[in-house]
Tab-separated table of C-alpha atoms in Angstrom:
chain	number	residue	atom	x	y	z
A	186	ASP	CA	-11.252	12.905	5.054
A	187	ALA	CA	-13.205	10.876	3.121
A	188	ASP	CA	-13.703	12.492	-0.190
A	189	VAL	CA	-14.398	12.436	-3.885
A	190	THR	CA	-11.452	13.369	-6.534
A	191	GLN	CA	-11.883	14.019	-10.441
A	192	THR	CA	-9.160	13.097	-12.967
A	193	PRO	CA	-8.491	15.226	-15.312
A	194	ARG	CA	-8.952	19.031	-13.454
A	195	ASN	CA	-8.818	20.771	-16.372
A	196	ARG	CA	-8.638	19.259	-20.140
A	197	ILE	CA	-8.303	21.313	-23.830
A	198	THR	CA	-9.580	18.530	-25.739
A	199	LYS	CA	-10.692	19.009	-30.358
A	200	THR	CA	-13.364	18.276	-31.572
A	201	GLY	CA	-14.206	14.482	-32.285
A	202	LYS	CA	-12.159	13.306	-29.923
A	203	ARG	CA	-12.763	10.458	-27.539
A	204	ILE	CA	-12.228	11.638	-23.830
A	205	MET	CA	-12.291	10.113	-20.087
A	206	LEU	CA	-13.621	11.760	-16.887
A	207	GLU	CA	-12.725	10.320	-13.564
A	208	CYS	CA	-14.477	10.146	-10.226
A	209	SER	CA	-13.595	8.226	-7.289
A	210	GLN	CA	-14.824	8.408	-3.894
A	211	THR	CA	-13.588	6.846	0.072
A	212	LYS	CA	-16.667	7.372	1.337
A	213	GLY	CA	-17.584	4.773	1.317
A	214	HIS	CA	-21.623	5.600	-0.776
A	215	ASP	CA	-23.262	3.147	-2.938
A	216	ARG	CA	-24.768	6.175	-5.249
A	217	MET	CA	-22.826	8.067	-8.284
A	218	TYR	CA	-23.396	10.905	-10.295
A	219	TRP	CA	-22.385	12.684	-13.464
A	220	TYR	CA	-23.119	15.907	-13.869
A	221	ARG	CA	-22.852	19.540	-16.006
A	222	GLN	CA	-22.874	23.217	-14.882
A	223	ASP	CA	-23.384	25.880	-17.601
A	224	PRO	CA	-23.849	29.799	-16.414
A	225	GLY	CA	-27.570	30.394	-16.406
A	226	LEU	CA	-28.509	26.751	-16.337
A	227	GLY	CA	-27.349	25.187	-13.352
A	228	LEU	CA	-26.759	21.494	-12.781
A	229	ARG	CA	-27.801	18.857	-15.276
A	230	LEU	CA	-27.847	14.723	-14.667
A	231	ILE	CA	-26.139	13.711	-17.181
A	232	TYR	CA	-26.515	9.641	-15.815
A	233	TYR	CA	-26.518	8.157	-12.754
A	234	SER	CA	-25.880	4.481	-10.930
A	235	PHE	CA	-27.211	3.956	-8.293
A	236	ASP	CA	-24.893	0.534	-6.689
A	237	VAL	CA	-21.955	-1.022	-9.900
A	238	LYS	CA	-24.626	-2.955	-11.348
A	239	ASP	CA	-26.910	-0.276	-12.203
A	240	ILE	CA	-26.732	2.786	-14.350
A	241	ASN	CA	-29.344	5.040	-15.811
A	242	LYS	CA	-29.439	7.512	-18.754
A	243	GLY	CA	-30.419	11.418	-16.971
A	244	GLU	CA	-31.712	14.594	-18.667
A	245	ILE	CA	-29.287	15.067	-20.954
A	246	SER	CA	-27.163	12.104	-21.493
A	247	ASP	CA	-26.635	11.743	-25.171
A	248	GLY	CA	-23.196	12.180	-26.768
A	249	TYR	CA	-22.134	10.675	-23.088
A	250	SER	CA	-21.478	6.834	-21.955
A	251	VAL	CA	-20.535	5.730	-18.218
A	252	SER	CA	-19.091	3.183	-17.017
A	253	ARG	CA	-19.365	1.525	-12.515
A	254	GLN	CA	-16.194	-0.355	-12.397
A	255	ALA	CA	-16.501	-0.901	-8.980
A	256	GLN	CA	-18.681	1.191	-5.685
A	257	ALA	CA	-15.630	3.774	-5.739
A	258	LYS	CA	-15.374	4.128	-9.350
A	259	PHE	CA	-17.502	6.292	-11.938
A	260	SER	CA	-16.006	7.320	-14.999
A	261	LEU	CA	-17.950	9.537	-17.685
A	262	SER	CA	-16.494	9.026	-21.624
A	263	LEU	CA	-17.491	11.611	-24.293
A	264	GLU	CA	-17.432	9.070	-27.697
A	265	SER	CA	-16.644	11.887	-29.590
A	266	ALA	CA	-16.579	15.255	-28.175
A	267	ILE	CA	-17.424	17.857	-29.943
A	268	PRO	CA	-17.599	22.084	-29.290
A	269	ASN	CA	-20.582	22.546	-26.918
A	270	GLN	CA	-19.819	20.050	-24.017
A	271	THR	CA	-17.467	22.579	-22.928
A	272	ALA	CA	-18.403	22.894	-19.286
A	273	LEU	CA	-17.917	22.324	-15.606
A	274	TYR	CA	-18.569	18.191	-15.077
A	275	PHE	CA	-18.734	17.497	-11.352
A	276	CYS	CA	-19.510	13.854	-9.839
A	277	ALA	CA	-21.214	13.179	-6.577
A	278	THR	CA	-21.981	10.787	-4.360
A	279	SER	CA	-25.108	9.684	-1.874
A	280	MET	CA	-26.759	7.441	0.380
A	281	ILE	CA	-29.607	7.076	1.389
A	282	ARG	CA	-30.588	6.259	4.325
A	283	GLY	CA	-33.646	6.808	6.599
A	284	SER	CA	-34.566	10.199	5.851
A	285	TYR	CA	-30.405	11.610	4.773
A	286	ASN	CA	-29.460	11.724	1.424
A	287	GLU	CA	-26.795	14.450	0.652
A	288	GLN	CA	-25.385	14.381	-2.168
A	289	PHE	CA	-21.319	15.043	-1.805
A	290	PHE	CA	-19.771	16.739	-4.666
A	291	GLY	CA	-16.167	16.634	-6.339
A	292	PRO	CA	-13.808	19.884	-7.329
A	293	GLY	CA	-15.064	19.249	-10.672
A	294	THR	CA	-14.050	18.932	-14.245
A	295	ARG	CA	-13.373	21.507	-16.552
A	296	LEU	CA	-13.720	19.988	-20.094
A	297	THR	CA	-12.855	22.793	-22.496
A	298	VAL	CA	-13.420	21.112	-26.404
A	299	LEU	CA	-11.575	23.727	-29.547
B	851	GLY	CA	-40.730	15.057	-14.902
B	852	GLU	CA	-39.613	18.157	-11.874
B	853	ASN	CA	-38.879	20.882	-13.446
B	854	VAL	CA	-37.813	23.789	-10.612
B	855	GLU	CA	-37.634	27.037	-11.349
B	856	GLN	CA	-35.405	29.536	-9.418
B	857	HIS	CA	-34.941	33.422	-8.882
B	858	PRO	CA	-33.748	35.898	-9.016
B	859	SER	CA	-30.601	35.067	-11.040
B	860	THR	CA	-29.109	37.826	-9.760
B	861	LEU	CA	-29.157	39.389	-6.236
B	862	SER	CA	-26.853	42.164	-4.261
B	863	VAL	CA	-27.389	43.430	-0.525
B	864	GLN	CA	-25.162	45.268	1.659
B	865	GLU	CA	-23.720	43.731	4.104
B	866	GLY	CA	-25.913	43.264	7.203
B	867	ASP	CA	-28.823	42.722	4.744
B	868	SER	CA	-31.153	40.268	4.377
B	869	ALA	CA	-31.207	38.274	1.025
B	870	VAL	CA	-33.796	35.571	-0.040
B	871	ILE	CA	-34.206	33.632	-3.130
B	872	LYS	CA	-37.726	32.095	-3.589
B	873	CYS	CA	-37.495	28.476	-5.941
B	874	THR	CA	-40.927	27.052	-7.409
B	875	TYR	CA	-41.335	22.944	-8.476
B	876	SER	CA	-44.498	21.324	-11.132
B	877	ASP	CA	-44.133	17.701	-8.704
B	878	SER	CA	-46.329	17.389	-5.704
B	879	ALA	CA	-44.652	14.384	-5.270
B	880	SER	CA	-40.924	15.379	-4.201
B	881	ASN	CA	-40.214	15.799	-1.026
B	882	TYR	CA	-36.884	16.649	0.034
B	883	PHE	CA	-35.240	20.185	-1.105
B	884	PRO	CA	-31.977	20.673	-0.330
B	885	TRP	CA	-30.029	24.694	-1.010
B	886	TYR	CA	-26.127	23.587	-2.071
B	887	LYS	CA	-23.946	26.617	-2.436
B	888	GLN	CA	-21.165	27.585	-4.295
B	889	GLU	CA	-18.464	29.559	-3.969
B	890	LEU	CA	-15.930	30.380	-6.916
B	891	GLY	CA	-13.919	27.513	-8.368
B	892	LYS	CA	-15.324	25.405	-5.217
B	893	ARG	CA	-17.601	22.647	-5.403
B	894	PRO	CA	-21.626	22.450	-4.209
B	895	GLN	CA	-22.255	21.966	-0.915
B	896	LEU	CA	-25.343	21.283	1.061
B	897	ILE	CA	-26.093	24.559	3.292
B	898	ILE	CA	-29.554	23.666	4.383
B	899	ASP	CA	-32.299	21.269	3.637
B	900	ILE	CA	-36.085	20.380	4.561
B	901	ARG	CA	-38.586	17.574	3.454
B	902	SER	CA	-42.022	17.483	2.400
B	903	ASN	CA	-43.498	16.547	6.610
B	904	VAL	CA	-41.554	20.364	7.580
B	905	GLY	CA	-42.797	24.211	7.086
B	906	GLU	CA	-39.199	25.891	8.428
B	907	LYS	CA	-36.137	25.295	9.751
B	908	LYS	CA	-33.579	27.184	10.810
B	909	ASP	CA	-29.686	26.739	10.725
B	910	GLN	CA	-27.448	30.184	12.670
B	911	ARG	CA	-28.216	32.529	10.011
B	912	ILE	CA	-29.808	30.906	7.586
B	913	ALA	CA	-33.445	29.325	7.434
B	914	VAL	CA	-35.719	27.661	4.465
B	915	THR	CA	-39.567	27.718	4.135
B	916	LEU	CA	-41.866	25.234	2.200
B	917	ASN	CA	-45.136	26.067	1.057
B	918	LYS	CA	-46.349	22.282	-0.132
B	919	THR	CA	-49.537	23.577	-1.115
B	920	ALA	CA	-47.754	26.809	-3.547
B	921	LYS	CA	-44.721	24.049	-4.691
B	922	HIS	CA	-42.630	26.550	-3.699
B	923	PHE	CA	-39.712	26.926	-0.997
B	924	SER	CA	-37.022	29.619	-0.182
B	925	LEU	CA	-33.941	30.136	1.713
B	926	HIS	CA	-33.956	33.389	4.080
B	927	ILE	CA	-29.882	34.722	4.686
B	928	THR	CA	-30.048	36.895	7.467
B	929	GLU	CA	-27.521	40.104	8.454
B	930	THR	CA	-25.181	38.620	5.774
B	931	GLN	CA	-21.341	38.536	5.573
B	932	PRO	CA	-19.141	39.371	2.760
B	933	GLU	CA	-18.348	35.645	2.525
B	934	ASP	CA	-22.300	34.699	1.687
B	935	SER	CA	-21.021	36.048	-1.652
B	936	ALA	CA	-21.673	33.007	-3.869
B	937	VAL	CA	-24.073	31.292	-6.034
B	938	TYR	CA	-26.837	29.107	-4.049
B	939	PHE	CA	-28.587	26.818	-5.109
B	940	CYS	CA	-31.890	25.107	-4.666
B	941	ALA	CA	-33.167	21.496	-5.470
B	942	ALA	CA	-35.924	19.601	-5.223
B	943	MET	CA	-35.963	15.480	-4.886
B	944	GLU	CA	-38.167	13.574	-8.131
B	945	TYR	CA	-39.407	9.747	-7.896
B	946	GLY	CA	-36.262	8.367	-8.537
B	947	ASN	CA	-34.142	9.725	-5.890
B	948	LYS	CA	-33.030	11.897	-8.090
B	949	LEU	CA	-31.431	16.045	-7.893
B	950	VAL	CA	-33.982	18.620	-9.699
B	951	PHE	CA	-31.366	21.766	-9.751
B	952	GLY	CA	-32.342	25.747	-10.439
B	953	ALA	CA	-30.470	27.696	-12.246
B	954	GLY	CA	-29.142	29.246	-9.357
B	955	THR	CA	-28.618	32.822	-7.667
B	956	ILE	CA	-25.512	34.800	-8.057
B	957	LEU	CA	-25.731	37.013	-4.503
B	958	ARG	CA	-22.755	39.529	-3.813
B	959	VAL	CA	-23.124	40.931	-0.590
B	960	LYS	CA	-21.421	44.715	-0.516
B	961	SER	CA	-19.291	45.618	2.291
C-alpha cells in the first residue's frame, strides 16, 4: 500500500549536534509537511512544501531547515539541536484536487536532545 | 493567522455514553475542518471532516457539526466503546491550505 515513512523512528542526540530526519512517500502527493507534537500543544507546523521548488515556513520554523530533494522526499534538519527541541516529529502529505485535501501522516520520529 | 481552541483537554465517559468535543476558530475565511484520531503510539488519522458549506455530517457513530456564524465546530461520538479511547485533534484550514490544529482531547472510555 502507498504510505508515508520516516527515518529514524527514534533518535537520541546531544546539544549542539546537527541531525536530519527523513520522510519518504509513495502516495504520489505533491504536498509535504513537517509537524512537531508536544503534550498539550497539539501539532504545530514547522515547514511545508507544495512542490519540489516550493518551501515555506510554518508556525515554528526557527532552529529548523528543510530540503525537498524530490517529489517523494522531504527532510528536516536541526542545525544545532537544543533540549527544547525534544519532541515527536511527524511528516505528512496531501493532495488537493477539488474538495479532497486529507493529510496523511507518517509514523513519527521521537527525538530526544540531551 | 488562524487560532483553534479545543475543549475539554481530557474527557472520561462510561462505555455506551456519548462524548462531545468542541473547537472554536478565529478566521472566518477557514473553510475545511477535519478531525483526527491518534491512538497511543500511533500516527494521527482522519476520522471525519466537514466543509464550510455543510452544517452537519455523520458517519456511523461519529458526527461533526459546524456553526459558521459562531465559528465553532464539534465532534460527537455516540455509543462509545473502549476502542474509541484516543487523543482527538480538531483542525481548521486557513488561507494557503495549511491546517492549524487544536491542542487535543484525551478521551477515555471506561468499561
